[in-house]
Coordinates of C-alpha atoms in Angstrom, one line a residue:
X1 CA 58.7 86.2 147.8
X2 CA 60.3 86.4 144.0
X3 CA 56.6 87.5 143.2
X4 CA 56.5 90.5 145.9
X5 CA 59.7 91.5 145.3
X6 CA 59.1 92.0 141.4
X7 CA 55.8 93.9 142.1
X8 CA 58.2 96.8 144.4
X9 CA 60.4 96.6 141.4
X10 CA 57.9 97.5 138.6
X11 CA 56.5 99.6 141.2
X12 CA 59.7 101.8 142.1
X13 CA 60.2 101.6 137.7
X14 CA 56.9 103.6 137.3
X15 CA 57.3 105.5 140.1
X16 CA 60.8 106.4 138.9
X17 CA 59.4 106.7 135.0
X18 CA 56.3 109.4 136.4
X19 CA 58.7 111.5 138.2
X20 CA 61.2 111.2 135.2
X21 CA 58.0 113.1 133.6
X22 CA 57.5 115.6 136.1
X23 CA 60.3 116.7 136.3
X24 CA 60.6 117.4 132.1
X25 CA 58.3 120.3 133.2
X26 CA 60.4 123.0 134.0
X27 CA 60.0 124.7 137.6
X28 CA 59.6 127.9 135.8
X29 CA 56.6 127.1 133.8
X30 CA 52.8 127.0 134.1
X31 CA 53.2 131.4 135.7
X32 CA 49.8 133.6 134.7
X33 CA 51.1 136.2 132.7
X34 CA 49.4 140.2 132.6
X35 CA 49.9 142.6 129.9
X36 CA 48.1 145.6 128.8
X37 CA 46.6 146.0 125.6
X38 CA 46.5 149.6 124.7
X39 CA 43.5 149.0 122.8
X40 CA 40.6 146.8 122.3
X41 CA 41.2 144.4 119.1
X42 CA 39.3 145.8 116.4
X43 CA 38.2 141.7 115.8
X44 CA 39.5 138.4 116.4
X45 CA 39.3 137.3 112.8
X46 CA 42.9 136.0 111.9
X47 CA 42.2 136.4 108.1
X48 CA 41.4 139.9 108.0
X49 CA 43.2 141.7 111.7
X50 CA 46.3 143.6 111.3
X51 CA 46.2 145.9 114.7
X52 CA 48.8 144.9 117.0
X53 CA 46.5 143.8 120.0
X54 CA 45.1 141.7 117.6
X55 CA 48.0 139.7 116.5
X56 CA 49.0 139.5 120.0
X57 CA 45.4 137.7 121.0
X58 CA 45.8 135.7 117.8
X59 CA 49.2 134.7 118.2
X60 CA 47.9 132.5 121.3
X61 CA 44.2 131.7 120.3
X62 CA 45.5 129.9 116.7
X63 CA 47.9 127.6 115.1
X64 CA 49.1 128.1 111.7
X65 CA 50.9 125.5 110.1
X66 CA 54.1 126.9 111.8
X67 CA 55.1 129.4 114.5
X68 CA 58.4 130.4 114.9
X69 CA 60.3 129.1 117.8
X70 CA 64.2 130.3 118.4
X71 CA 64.1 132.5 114.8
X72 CA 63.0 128.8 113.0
X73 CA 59.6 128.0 111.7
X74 CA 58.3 124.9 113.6
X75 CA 55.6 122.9 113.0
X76 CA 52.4 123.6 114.4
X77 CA 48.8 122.4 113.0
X78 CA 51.5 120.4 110.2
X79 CA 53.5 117.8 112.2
X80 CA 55.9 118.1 108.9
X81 CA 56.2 119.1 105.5
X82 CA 58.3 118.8 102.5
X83 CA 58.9 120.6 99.5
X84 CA 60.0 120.1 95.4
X85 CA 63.3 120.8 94.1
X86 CA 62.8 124.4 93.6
X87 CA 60.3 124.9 96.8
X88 CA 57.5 126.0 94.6
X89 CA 55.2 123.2 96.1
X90 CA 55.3 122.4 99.6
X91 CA 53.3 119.8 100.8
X92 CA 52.2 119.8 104.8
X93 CA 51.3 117.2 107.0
X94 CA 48.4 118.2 109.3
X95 CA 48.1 117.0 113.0
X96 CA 45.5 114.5 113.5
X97 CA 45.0 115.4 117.5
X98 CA 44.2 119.1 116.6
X99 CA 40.7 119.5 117.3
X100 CA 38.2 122.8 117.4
X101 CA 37.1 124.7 120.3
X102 CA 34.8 127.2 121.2
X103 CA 33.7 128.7 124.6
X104 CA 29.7 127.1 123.5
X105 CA 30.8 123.5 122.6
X106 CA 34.1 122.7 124.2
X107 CA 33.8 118.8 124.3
X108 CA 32.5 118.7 120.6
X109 CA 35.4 117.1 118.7
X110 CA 35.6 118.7 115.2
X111 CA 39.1 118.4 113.7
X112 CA 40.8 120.9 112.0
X113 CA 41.3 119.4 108.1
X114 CA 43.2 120.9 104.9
X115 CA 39.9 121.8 103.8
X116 CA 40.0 124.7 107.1
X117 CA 43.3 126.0 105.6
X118 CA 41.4 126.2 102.3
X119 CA 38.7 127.9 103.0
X120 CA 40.5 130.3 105.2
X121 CA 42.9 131.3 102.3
X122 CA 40.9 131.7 99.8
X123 CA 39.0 133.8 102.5
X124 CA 41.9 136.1 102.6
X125 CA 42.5 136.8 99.4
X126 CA 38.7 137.4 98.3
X127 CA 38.2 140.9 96.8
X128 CA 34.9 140.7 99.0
X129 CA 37.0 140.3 102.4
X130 CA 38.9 143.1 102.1
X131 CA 41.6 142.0 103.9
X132 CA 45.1 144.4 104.5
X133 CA 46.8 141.2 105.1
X134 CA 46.3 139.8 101.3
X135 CA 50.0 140.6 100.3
X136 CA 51.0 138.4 102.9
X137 CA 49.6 135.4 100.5
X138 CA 50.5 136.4 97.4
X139 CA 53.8 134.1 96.8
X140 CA 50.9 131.6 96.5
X141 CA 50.2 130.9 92.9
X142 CA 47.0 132.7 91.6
X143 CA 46.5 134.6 94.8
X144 CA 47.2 138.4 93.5
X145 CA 45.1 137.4 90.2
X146 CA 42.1 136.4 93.0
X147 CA 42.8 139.7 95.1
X148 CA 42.0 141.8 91.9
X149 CA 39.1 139.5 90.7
X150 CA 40.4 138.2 87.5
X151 CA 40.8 134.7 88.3
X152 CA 38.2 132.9 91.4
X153 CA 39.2 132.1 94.4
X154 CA 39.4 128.1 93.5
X155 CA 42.3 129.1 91.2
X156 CA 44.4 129.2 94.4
X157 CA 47.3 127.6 94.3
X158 CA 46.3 125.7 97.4
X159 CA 44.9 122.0 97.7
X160 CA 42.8 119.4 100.4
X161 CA 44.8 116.1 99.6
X162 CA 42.6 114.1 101.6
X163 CA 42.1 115.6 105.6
X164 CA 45.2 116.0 106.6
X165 CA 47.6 117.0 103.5
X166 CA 48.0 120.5 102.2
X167 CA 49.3 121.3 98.7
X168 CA 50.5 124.9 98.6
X169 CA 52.0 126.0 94.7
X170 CA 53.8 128.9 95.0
X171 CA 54.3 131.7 91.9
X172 CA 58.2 131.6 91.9
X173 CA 60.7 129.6 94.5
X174 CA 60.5 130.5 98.2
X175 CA 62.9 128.5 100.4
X176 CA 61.5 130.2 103.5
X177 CA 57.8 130.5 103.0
X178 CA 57.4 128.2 106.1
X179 CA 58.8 131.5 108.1
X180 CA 56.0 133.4 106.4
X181 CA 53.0 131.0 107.1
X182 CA 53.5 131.8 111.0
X183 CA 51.8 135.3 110.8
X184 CA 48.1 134.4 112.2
X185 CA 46.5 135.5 109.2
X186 CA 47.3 131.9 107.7
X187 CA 45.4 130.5 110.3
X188 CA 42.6 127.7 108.9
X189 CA 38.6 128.5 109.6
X190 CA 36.4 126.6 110.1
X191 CA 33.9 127.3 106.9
X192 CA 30.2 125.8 108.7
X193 CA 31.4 128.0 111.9
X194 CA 32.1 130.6 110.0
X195 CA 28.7 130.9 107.9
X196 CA 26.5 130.1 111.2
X197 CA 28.0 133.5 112.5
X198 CA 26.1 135.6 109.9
X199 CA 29.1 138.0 109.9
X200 CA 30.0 138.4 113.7
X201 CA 32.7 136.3 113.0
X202 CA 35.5 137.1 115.8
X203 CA 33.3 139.8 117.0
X204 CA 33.2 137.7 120.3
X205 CA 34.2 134.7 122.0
X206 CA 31.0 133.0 120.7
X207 CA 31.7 133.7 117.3
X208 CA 34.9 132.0 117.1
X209 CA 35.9 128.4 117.3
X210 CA 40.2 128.3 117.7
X211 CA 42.9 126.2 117.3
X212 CA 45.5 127.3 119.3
X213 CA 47.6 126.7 122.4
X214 CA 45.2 129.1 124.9
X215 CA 41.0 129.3 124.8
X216 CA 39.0 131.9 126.2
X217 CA 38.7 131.3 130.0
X218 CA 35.3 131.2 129.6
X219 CA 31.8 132.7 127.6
X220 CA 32.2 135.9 129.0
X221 CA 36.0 136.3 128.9
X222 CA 36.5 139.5 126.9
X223 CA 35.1 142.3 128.1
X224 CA 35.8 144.9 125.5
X225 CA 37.4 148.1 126.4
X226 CA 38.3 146.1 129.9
X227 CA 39.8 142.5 129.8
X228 CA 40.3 139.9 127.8
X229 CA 41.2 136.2 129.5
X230 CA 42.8 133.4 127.9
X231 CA 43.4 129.6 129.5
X232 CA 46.3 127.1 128.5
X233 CA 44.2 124.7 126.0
X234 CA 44.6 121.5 127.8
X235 CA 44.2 119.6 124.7
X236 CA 46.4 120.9 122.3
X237 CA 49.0 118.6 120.8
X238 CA 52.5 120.0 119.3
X239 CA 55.7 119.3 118.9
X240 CA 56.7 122.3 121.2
X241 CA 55.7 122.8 125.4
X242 CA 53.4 125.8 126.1
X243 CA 54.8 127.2 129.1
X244 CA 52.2 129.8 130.5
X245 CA 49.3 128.8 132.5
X246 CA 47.0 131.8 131.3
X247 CA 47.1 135.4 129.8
X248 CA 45.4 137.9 131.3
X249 CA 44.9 141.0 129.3
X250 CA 43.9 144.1 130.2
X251 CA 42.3 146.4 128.0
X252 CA 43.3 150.3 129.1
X253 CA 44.8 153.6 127.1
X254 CA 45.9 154.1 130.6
X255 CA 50.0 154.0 130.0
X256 CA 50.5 156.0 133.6
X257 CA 52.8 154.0 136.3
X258 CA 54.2 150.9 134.0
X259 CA 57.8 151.0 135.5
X260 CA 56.3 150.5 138.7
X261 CA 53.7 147.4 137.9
X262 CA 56.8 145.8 136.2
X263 CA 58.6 146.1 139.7
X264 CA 55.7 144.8 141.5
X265 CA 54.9 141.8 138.6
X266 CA 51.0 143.0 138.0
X267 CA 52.4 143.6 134.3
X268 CA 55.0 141.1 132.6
X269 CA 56.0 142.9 129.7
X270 CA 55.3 146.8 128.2
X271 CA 55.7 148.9 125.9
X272 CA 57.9 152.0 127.2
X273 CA 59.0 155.6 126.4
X274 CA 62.2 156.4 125.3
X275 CA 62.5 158.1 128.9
X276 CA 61.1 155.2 130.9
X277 CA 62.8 152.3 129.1
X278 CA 66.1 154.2 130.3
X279 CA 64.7 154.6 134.0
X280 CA 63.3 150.7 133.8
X281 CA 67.0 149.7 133.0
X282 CA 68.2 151.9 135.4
X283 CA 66.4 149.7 137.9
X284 CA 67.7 146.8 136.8
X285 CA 64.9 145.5 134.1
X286 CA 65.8 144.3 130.8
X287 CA 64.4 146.5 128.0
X288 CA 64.4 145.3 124.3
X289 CA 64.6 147.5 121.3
X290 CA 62.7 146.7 117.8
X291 CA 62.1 148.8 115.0
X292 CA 59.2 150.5 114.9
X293 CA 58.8 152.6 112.4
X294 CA 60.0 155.4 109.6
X295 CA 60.0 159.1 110.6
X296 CA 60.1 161.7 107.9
X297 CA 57.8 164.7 106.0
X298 CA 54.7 163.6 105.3
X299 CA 53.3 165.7 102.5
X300 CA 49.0 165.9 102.3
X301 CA 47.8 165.6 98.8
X302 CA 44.6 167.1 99.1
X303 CA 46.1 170.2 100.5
X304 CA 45.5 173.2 97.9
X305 CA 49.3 173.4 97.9
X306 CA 51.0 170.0 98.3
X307 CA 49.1 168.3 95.4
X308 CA 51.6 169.5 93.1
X309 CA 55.0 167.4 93.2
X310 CA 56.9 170.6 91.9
X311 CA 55.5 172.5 95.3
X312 CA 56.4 169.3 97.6
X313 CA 60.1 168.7 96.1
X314 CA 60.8 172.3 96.9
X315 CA 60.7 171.1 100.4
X316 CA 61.6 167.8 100.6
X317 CA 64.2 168.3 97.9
X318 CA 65.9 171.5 100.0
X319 CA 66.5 169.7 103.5
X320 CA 70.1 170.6 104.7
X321 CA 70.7 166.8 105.7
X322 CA 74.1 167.4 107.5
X323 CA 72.1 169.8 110.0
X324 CA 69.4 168.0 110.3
X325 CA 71.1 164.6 111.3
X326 CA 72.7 166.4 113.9
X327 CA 69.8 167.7 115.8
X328 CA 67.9 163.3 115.5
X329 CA 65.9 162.6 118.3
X330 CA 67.7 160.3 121.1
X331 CA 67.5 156.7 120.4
X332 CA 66.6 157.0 117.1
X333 CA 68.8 156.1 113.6
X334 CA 69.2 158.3 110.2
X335 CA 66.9 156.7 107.7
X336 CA 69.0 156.4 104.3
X337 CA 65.8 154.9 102.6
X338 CA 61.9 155.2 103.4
X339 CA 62.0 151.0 103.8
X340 CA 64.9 150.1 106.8
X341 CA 67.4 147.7 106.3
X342 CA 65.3 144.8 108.7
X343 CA 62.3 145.1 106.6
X344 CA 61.9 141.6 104.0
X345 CA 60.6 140.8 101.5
X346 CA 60.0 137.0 100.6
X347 CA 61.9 136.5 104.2
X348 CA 65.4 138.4 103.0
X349 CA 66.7 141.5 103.8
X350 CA 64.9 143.9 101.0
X351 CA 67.5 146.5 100.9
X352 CA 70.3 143.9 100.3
X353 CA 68.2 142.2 97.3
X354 CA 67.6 146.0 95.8
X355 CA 71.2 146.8 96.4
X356 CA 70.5 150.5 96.2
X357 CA 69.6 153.7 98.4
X358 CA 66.1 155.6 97.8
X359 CA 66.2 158.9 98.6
X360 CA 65.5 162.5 96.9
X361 CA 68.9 164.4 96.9
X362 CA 69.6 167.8 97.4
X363 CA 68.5 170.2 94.6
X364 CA 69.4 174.0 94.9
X365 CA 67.3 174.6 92.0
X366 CA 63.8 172.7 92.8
X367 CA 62.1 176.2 94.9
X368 CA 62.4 177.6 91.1
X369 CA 60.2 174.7 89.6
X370 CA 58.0 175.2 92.3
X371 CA 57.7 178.8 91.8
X372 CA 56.7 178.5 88.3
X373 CA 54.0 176.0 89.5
X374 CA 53.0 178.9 91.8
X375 CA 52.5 181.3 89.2
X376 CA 50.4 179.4 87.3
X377 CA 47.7 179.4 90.1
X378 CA 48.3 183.2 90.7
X379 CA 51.2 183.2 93.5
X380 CA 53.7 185.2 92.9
X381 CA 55.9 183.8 96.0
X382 CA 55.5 180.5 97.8
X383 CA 52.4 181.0 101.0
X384 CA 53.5 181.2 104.0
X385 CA 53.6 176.7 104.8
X386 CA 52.8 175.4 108.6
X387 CA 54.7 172.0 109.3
X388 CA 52.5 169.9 111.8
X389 CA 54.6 168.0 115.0
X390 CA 54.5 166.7 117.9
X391 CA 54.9 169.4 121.1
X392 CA 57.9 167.9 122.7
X393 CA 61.8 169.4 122.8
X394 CA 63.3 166.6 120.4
X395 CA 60.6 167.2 117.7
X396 CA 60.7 170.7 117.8
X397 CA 63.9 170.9 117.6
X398 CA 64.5 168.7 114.7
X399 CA 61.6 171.1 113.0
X400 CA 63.0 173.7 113.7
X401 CA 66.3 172.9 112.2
X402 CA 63.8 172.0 108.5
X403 CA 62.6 175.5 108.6
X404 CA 66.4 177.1 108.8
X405 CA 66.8 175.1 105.6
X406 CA 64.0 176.3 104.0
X407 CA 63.8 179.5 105.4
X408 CA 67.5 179.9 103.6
X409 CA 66.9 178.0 100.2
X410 CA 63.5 179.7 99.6
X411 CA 63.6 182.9 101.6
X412 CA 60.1 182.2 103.1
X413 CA 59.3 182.2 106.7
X414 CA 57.6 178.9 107.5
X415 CA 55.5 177.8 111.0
X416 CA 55.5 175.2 113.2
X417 CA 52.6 174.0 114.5
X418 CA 53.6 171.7 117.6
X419 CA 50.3 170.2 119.0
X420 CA 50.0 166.9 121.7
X421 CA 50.7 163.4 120.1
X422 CA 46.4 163.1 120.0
X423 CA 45.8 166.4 118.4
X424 CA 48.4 165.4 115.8
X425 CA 46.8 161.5 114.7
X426 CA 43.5 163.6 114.7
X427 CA 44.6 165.9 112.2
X428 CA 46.8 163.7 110.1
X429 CA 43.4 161.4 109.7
X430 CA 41.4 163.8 108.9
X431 CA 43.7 165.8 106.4
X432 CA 43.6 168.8 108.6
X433 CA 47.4 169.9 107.6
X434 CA 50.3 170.8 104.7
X435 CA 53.4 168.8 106.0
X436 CA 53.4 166.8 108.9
X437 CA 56.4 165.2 110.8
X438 CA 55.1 161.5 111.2
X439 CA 55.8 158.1 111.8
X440 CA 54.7 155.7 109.2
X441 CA 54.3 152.5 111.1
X442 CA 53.7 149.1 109.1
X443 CA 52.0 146.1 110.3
X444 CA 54.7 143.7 109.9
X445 CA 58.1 144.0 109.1
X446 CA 57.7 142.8 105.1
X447 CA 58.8 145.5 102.7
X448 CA 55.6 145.4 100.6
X449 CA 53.0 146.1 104.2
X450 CA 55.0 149.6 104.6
X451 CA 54.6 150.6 101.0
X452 CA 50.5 149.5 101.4
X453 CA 50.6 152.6 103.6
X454 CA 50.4 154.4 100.9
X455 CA 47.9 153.1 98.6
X456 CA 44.7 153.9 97.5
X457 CA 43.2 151.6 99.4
X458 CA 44.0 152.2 102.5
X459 CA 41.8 154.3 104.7
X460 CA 44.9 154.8 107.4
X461 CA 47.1 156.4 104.2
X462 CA 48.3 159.7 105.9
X463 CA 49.3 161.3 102.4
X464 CA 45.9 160.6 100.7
X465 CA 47.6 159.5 98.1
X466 CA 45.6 158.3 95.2
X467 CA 47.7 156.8 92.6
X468 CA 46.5 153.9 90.0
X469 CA 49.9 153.5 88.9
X470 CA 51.5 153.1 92.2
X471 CA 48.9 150.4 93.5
X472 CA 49.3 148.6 90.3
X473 CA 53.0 148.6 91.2
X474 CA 52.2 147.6 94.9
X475 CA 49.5 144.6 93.0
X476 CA 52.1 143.0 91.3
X477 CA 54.3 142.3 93.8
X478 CA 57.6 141.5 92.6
X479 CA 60.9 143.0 94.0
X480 CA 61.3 145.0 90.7
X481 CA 57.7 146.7 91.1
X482 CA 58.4 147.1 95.1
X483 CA 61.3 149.3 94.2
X484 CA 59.6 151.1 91.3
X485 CA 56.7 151.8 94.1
X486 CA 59.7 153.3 96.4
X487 CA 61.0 155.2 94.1
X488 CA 57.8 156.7 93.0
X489 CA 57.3 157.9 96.6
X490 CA 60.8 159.3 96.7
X491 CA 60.8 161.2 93.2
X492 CA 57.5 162.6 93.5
X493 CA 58.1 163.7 97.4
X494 CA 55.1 162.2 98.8
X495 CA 57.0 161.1 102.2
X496 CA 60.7 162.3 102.7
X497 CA 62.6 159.8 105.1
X498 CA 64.5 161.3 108.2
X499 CA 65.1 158.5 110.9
X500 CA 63.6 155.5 112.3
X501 CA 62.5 155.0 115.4
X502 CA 62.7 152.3 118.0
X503 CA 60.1 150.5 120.3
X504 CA 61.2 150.0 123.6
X505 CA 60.0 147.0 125.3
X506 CA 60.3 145.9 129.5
X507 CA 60.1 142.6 131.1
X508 CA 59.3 141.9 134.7
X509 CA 62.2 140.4 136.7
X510 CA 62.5 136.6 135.4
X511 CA 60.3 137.2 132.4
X512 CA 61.9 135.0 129.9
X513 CA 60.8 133.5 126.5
X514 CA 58.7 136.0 125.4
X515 CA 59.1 136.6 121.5
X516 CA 57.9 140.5 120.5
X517 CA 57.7 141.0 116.6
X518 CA 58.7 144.4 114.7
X519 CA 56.9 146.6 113.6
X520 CA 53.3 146.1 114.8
X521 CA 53.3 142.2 114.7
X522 CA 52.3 141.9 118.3
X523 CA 53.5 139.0 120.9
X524 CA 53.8 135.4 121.6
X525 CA 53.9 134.2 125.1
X526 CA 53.6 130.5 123.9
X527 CA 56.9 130.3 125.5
X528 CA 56.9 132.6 128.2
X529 CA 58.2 131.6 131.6
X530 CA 59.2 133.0 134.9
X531 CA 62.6 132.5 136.4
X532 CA 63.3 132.6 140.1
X533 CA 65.0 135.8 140.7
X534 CA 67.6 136.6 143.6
X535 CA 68.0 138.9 146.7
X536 CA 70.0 141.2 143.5
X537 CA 67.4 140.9 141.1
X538 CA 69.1 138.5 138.6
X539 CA 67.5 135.5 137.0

């Protein structure tokens, strides 16, 4: 009898211990979540992809060595790390249970080793990559000198101590660098992978082998220009839950109705208008705002007229400011300084390190300097100037109010050439206009990634500026050259701030968890989950 009755006892205690385990699974986990992708990701390569639809993908496919949780860098493919007195070395701990997998070879166990994070950032800053996110790496000790081919990429300042340990060396001390290695582009890679793929690499889900908390659904889950289907990796290991069951992403420029899927749950989250954010919380939906990006004059270089500084500080130089801030676009902010407030740099606010405003001030007499740059090339007066925007009220408005300012200080008449939103990137790319009002949007919220805008290299530089001094500025980044590199854009009137603008994002009722980054550094639903919701529509 003793014998039965202690067998129902350590039955009832592992019954008791496997439901105490259940129930540590919250009842609003393991929901599919849908959101639109306005694009198709240009690639899936972490090292090298900066588009927003691309970070978003990434941010579930791969583990860096951290990924912020609740606004702290937790660990992720490093179960810890530690760091020197001065945090110029930190030292990282890999995972032992993190494993490769790819949508060919799912059951082959290939670990992911310090040798992966190697090879993947030496990778990154290779001049032969080409990467736009090599800034992002150069805290690290030798990296800028790598990037610009004087030193070779084993002169990294990172290190394989055995499989599992990572020796990063930084250039100067940076406290928070384990808040920077959560961007995607310090994911590892797998180096034999990598080389079998001949250069498809992220191209397609056979070309890629990940690390991360989601896996393709299957071989032909990303349809470009259509879908793209992700399933909760059942054997990845961290210290933090993964709530969603799958990501289903669908691949459309079609915007039209997203108030409405939100309502209905066939989308989870979406970008909105000003105008439908307003009717989404109007219907009860909760709407987040993040900076997006910096508003202003965008002066084009190659234009006969605006190559000359004197000619471009005539205009930017003669903006009646007090009239102009009057007449801002809703839901928008007066921009004191081309880089915001929230923009970092080495994870602190830049403007409060560089304790000073950027901005061109008034100058009555700067249409004189431009007039004598105008004789020289045989004008007696300044040409009539046509300033490119967008063909809705706000804009036009706010243009209109620029040419009043000129029309007075110069005593030119000016156009305005207000064309759809389309008509606008097309010409802006292609150089096809004098001034343009424009948004300059970076593709993460670090100071340095909105001043790349404008350098040489860039093939999305809407100014065509082509400066060796300024990229040497932007090469060397240190907080003194950042600023020099603002100012330089400020004095010389290549962009003249005028506000910022906000993106406007809406979550389907009991959409919780999801974290959406600045600028253009896309989302992670690692944490996403779906609350019951009430006859009233609260959580």
């Amino acid at each position: 009898m003793r014998k039965l009755l202690s067998f129902f006892f350590c039955l009832m205690l592992l019954l008791f211990a496997f439901s105490g385990c259940k129930e540590k699974r919250p009842k609003n986990a393991d929901k599919d979540f849908y959101y639109i992708l306005s694009e198709n990701p240009s690639s899936l390569d972490p090292q090298t992809c900066s588009d927003e639809n691309g970070l978003t993908v990434l941010r579930a496919l791969f583990d860096g060595l951290t990924r912020m949780i609740d606004g702290e860098a937790a660990p992720a493919a490093a179960k810890d790390w530690s760091e020197n007195a001065d945090s110029t070395v930190f030292t990282f701990t890999l995972r032992e249970d993190r494993y490769w997998r790819s949508v060919t070879d799912n059951d082959r166990e290939l670990p992911v080793t310090a040798d992966d994070f190697v090879f993947a950032f030496r990778r990154a800053v290779s001049p032969g990559t080409k990467s736009r996110n090599a800034s992002l790496f150069f805290p690290i000790k030798g990296a800028k000198e790598v990037f610009e081919g004087a030193l070779p990429d084993t002169s990294l300042g990172v290190e394989a101590i055995g499989a599992y340990t990572l020796r990063i060396t930084l250039d100067t001390p940076f406290p928070d660098f384990p808040k920077l290695l959560s961007h995607p582009a310090f994911s590892p890679c797998c180096q034999s992978f990598f080389d079998s793929t001949n250069g498809k690499y992220g191209l397609e889900p056979r070309y890629l082998v990940t690390n991360g908390p989601f896996v393709f659904e299957s071989y032909y889950a990303w349809e470009p220009g259509s879908y793209l289907n992700l399933l909760r990796n059942a054997h990845y290991q961290s210290g933090f839950d993964v709530f969603p069951a799958s990501l289903t992403f669908t691949i459309s420029g079609d915007t039209s109705r997203l108030t409405e899927k939100l309502l209905d749950g066939s989308v989870c989250v979406a970008e909105l208008t000003k105008r439908e954010a307003e009717e989404a919380q109007a219907l009860g939906l909760r709407v987040e705002s993040l900076s997006r990006s910096t508003c202003g004059l965008c002066f084009n270089l190659r234009d006969e007229l605006m190559q000359y500084p004197e000619i471009r500080r005539a205009f930017a130089s003669t903006v009646d400011r007090q009239l102009l801030l009057s007449n801002l676009p809703e839901k928008t902010a007066p921009a004191d300084n081309l880089i915001p407030a929230d923009m970092t740099f080495r994870e602190q606010s830049y403007r409060k390190l560089v304790g000073e405003t950027v901005l061109l001030p008034f100058d009555a007499s700067a249409p004189q300097a431009a007039i004598a740059r105008l004789k020289s090339l045989e004008h007696d007066a300044m040409p009539s100037v046509s300033v490119l925007c967008t063909d809705d009220d706000e804009t036009k408005n706010l243009v209109n109010q620029l040419i009043i300012s000129w029309n007075r200080e110069m005593g030119n008449y000016f156009n305005m050439n207000p064309v759809s939103e389309a008509e606008r990137s097309a010409a802006v790319s292609s150089g096809n206009f004098q001034i343009a009002f424009f948004a300059v949007s970076p593709p993460n919220e670090k100071a340095s990634s909105l001043l790349d805008v404008f350098s040489s290299q860039n093939p999305e530089n809407p100014t065509f500026l082509n400066d060796e001094h300024y990229d040497a500025l932007l090469g060397r980044y240190e907080l003194s050259s950042l600023l020099a590199a603002e100012k330089y854009l400020s004095e010389q009137a290549v962009f003249y701030p005028i506000c910022y603008e906000s993106g406007f994002y809406a979550f389907a009722r009991g959409v919780n968890g999801v974290a959406v980054y600045p600028y253009r550094g896309g989302i992670d639903f690692t944490q996403a989950v779906i609350d019951e919701v009430t006859e009233n529509g609260s959580n």
